[in-house]
Short mmCIF file of N, CA and C in Angstrom, two decimals:
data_model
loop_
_atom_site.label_atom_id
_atom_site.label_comp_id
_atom_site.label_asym_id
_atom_site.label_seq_id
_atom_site.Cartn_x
_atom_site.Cartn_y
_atom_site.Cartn_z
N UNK O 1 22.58 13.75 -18.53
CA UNK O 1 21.84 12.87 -17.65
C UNK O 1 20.47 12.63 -18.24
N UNK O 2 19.97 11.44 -17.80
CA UNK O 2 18.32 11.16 -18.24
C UNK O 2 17.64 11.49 -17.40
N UNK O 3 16.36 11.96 -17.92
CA UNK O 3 14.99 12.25 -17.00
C UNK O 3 13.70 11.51 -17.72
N UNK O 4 12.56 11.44 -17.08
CA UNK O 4 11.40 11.05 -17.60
C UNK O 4 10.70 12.31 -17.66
N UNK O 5 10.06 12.85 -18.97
CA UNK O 5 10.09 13.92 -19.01
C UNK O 5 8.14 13.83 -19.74
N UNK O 6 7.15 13.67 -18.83
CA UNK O 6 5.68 13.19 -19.48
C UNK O 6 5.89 12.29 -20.03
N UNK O 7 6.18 11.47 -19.47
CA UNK O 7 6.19 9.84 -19.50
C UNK O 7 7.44 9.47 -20.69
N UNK O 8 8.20 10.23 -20.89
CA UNK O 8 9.01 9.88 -21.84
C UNK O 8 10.64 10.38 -22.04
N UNK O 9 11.33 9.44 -22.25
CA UNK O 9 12.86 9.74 -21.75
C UNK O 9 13.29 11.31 -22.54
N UNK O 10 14.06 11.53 -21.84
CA UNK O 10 15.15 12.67 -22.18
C UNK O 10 15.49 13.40 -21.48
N UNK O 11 17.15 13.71 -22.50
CA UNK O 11 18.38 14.02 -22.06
C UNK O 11 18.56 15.74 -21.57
N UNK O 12 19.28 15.67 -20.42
CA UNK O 12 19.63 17.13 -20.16
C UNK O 12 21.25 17.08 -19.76
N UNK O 13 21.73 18.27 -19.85
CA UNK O 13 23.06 18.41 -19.25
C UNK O 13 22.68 18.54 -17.11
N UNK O 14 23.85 18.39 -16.91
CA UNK O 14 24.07 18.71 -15.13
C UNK O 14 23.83 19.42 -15.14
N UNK O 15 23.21 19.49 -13.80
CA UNK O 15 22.78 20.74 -13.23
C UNK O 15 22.03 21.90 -13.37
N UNK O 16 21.17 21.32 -14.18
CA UNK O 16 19.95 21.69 -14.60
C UNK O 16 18.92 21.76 -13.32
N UNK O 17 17.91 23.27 -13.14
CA UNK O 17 17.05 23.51 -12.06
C UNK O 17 15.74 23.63 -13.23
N UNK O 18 14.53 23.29 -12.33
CA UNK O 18 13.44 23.22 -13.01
C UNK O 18 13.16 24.59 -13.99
N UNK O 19 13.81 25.88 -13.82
CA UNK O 19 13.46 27.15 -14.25
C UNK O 19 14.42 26.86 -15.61
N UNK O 20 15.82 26.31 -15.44
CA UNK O 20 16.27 26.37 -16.95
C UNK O 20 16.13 25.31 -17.80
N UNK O 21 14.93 24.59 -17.11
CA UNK O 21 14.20 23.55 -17.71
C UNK O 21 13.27 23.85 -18.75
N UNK O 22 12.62 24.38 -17.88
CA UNK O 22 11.42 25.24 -18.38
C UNK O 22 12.14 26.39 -19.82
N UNK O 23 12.78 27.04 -19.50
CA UNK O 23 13.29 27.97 -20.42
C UNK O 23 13.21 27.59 -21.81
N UNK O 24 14.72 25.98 -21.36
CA UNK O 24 14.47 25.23 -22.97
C UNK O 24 13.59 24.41 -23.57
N UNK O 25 12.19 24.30 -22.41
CA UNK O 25 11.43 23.69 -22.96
C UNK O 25 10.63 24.89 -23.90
N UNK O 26 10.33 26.07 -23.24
CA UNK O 26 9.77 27.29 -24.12
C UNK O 26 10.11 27.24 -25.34
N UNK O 27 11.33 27.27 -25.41
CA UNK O 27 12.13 27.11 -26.74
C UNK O 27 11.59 26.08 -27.82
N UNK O 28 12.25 25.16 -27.27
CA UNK O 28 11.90 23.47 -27.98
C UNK O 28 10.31 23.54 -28.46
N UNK O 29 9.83 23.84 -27.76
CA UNK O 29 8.35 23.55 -28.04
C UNK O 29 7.15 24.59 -28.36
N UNK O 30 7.91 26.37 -28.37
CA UNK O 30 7.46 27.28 -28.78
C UNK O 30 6.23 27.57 -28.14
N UNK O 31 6.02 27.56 -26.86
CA UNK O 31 5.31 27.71 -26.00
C UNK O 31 5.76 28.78 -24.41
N UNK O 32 4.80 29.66 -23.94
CA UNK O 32 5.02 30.01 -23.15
C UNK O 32 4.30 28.71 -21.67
N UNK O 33 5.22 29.07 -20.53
CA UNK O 33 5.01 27.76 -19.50
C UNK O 33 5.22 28.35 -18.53
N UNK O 34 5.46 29.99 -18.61
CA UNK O 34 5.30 30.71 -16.93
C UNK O 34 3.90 30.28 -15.85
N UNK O 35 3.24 29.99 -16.49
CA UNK O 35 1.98 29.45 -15.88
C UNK O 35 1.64 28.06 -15.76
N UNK O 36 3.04 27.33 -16.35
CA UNK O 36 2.68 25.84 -15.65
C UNK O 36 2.48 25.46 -14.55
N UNK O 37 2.43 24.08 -14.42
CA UNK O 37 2.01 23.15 -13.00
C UNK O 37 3.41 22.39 -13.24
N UNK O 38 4.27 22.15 -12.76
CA UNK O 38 5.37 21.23 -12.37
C UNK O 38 5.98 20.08 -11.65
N UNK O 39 5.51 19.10 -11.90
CA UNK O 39 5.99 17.88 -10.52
C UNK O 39 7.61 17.51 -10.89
N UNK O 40 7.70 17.31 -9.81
CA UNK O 40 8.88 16.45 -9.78
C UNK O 40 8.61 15.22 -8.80
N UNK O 41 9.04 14.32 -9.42
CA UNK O 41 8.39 12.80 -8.59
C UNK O 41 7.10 12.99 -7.85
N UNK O 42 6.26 13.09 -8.57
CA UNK O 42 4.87 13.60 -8.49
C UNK O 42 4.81 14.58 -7.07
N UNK O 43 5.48 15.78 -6.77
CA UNK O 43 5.71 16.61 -5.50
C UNK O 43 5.61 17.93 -6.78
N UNK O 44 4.54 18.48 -5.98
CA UNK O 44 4.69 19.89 -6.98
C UNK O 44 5.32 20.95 -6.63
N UNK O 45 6.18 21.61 -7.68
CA UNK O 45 6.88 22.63 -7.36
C UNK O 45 6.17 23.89 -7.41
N UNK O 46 6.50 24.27 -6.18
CA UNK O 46 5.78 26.07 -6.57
C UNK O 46 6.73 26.88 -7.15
N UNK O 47 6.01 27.79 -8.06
CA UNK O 47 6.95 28.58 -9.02
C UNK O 47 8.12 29.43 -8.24
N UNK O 48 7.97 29.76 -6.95
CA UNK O 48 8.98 30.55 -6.28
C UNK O 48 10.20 29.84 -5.75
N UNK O 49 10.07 28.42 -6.38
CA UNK O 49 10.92 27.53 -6.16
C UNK O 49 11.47 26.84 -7.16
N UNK O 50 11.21 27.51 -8.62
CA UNK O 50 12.06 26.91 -9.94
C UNK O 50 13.08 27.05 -9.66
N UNK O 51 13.84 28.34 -9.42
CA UNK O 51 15.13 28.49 -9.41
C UNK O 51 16.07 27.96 -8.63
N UNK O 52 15.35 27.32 -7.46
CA UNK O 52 16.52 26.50 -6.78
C UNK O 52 16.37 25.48 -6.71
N UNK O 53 15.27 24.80 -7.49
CA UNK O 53 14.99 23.71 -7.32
C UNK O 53 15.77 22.62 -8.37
N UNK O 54 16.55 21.88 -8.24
CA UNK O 54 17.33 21.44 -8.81
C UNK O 54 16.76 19.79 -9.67
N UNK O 55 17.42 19.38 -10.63
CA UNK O 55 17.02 18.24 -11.11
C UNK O 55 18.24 17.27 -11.70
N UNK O 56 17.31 16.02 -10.47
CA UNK O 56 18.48 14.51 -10.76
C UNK O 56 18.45 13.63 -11.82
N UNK O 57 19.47 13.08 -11.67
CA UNK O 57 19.36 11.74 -12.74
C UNK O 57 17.97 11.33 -12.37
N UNK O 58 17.81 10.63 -13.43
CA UNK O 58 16.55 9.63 -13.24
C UNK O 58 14.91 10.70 -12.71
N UNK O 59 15.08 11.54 -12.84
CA UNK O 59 14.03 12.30 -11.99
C UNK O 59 12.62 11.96 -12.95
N UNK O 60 11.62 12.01 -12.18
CA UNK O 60 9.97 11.96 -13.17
C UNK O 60 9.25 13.40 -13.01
N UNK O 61 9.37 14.00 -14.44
CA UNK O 61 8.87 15.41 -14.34
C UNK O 61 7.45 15.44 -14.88
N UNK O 62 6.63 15.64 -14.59
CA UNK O 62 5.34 16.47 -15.64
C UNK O 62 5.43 17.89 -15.15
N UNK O 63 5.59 18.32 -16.78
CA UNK O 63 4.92 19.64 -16.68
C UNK O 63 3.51 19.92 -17.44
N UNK O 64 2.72 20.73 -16.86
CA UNK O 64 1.09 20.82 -18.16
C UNK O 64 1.50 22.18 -17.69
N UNK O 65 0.60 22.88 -19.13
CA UNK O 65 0.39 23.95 -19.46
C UNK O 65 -1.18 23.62 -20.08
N UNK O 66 -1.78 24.70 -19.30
CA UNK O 66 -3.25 25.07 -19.77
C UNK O 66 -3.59 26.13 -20.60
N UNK O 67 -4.13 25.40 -21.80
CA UNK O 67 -4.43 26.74 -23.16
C UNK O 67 -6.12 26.62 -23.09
N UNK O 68 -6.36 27.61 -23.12
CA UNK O 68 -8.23 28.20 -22.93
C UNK O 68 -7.98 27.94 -24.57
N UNK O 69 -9.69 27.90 -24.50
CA UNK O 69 -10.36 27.74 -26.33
C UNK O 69 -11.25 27.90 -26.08
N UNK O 70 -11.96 27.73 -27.34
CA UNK O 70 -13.67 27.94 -27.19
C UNK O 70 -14.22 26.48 -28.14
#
């Protein structure tokens, strides 16, 4: 299925929930994201709600992750 994923298409399998979203995004992008911010159709998910929170066709996700610097 397609998603808009920060403003930009891509593909996931069914039945995908925002937590094993997140997982393969860790992966993909070699980043930790336990401490992201998550929308789904700009509605933010609270983290105690990755796991059941499920994701549709067509859905609009941002996720940010905040890295400190100096």
């Amino acid at each position: 299925m397609n998603i808009i994923l920060n403003g930009k298409n891509y593909s996931l399998e069914e039945n995908f929930t925002v937590q094993k979203l997140l997982k393969k995004l860790e992966e993909d992008w070699s980043l930790d994201l336990s401490g992201a911010v998550v929308l789904v159709n700009d509605e933010i998910v609270k983290k105690d709600r990755w796991e059941e929170n499920k994701i549709f066709k067509n859905a609009e996700i941002e996720v940010l992750s905040f890295v400190s610097g100096g």
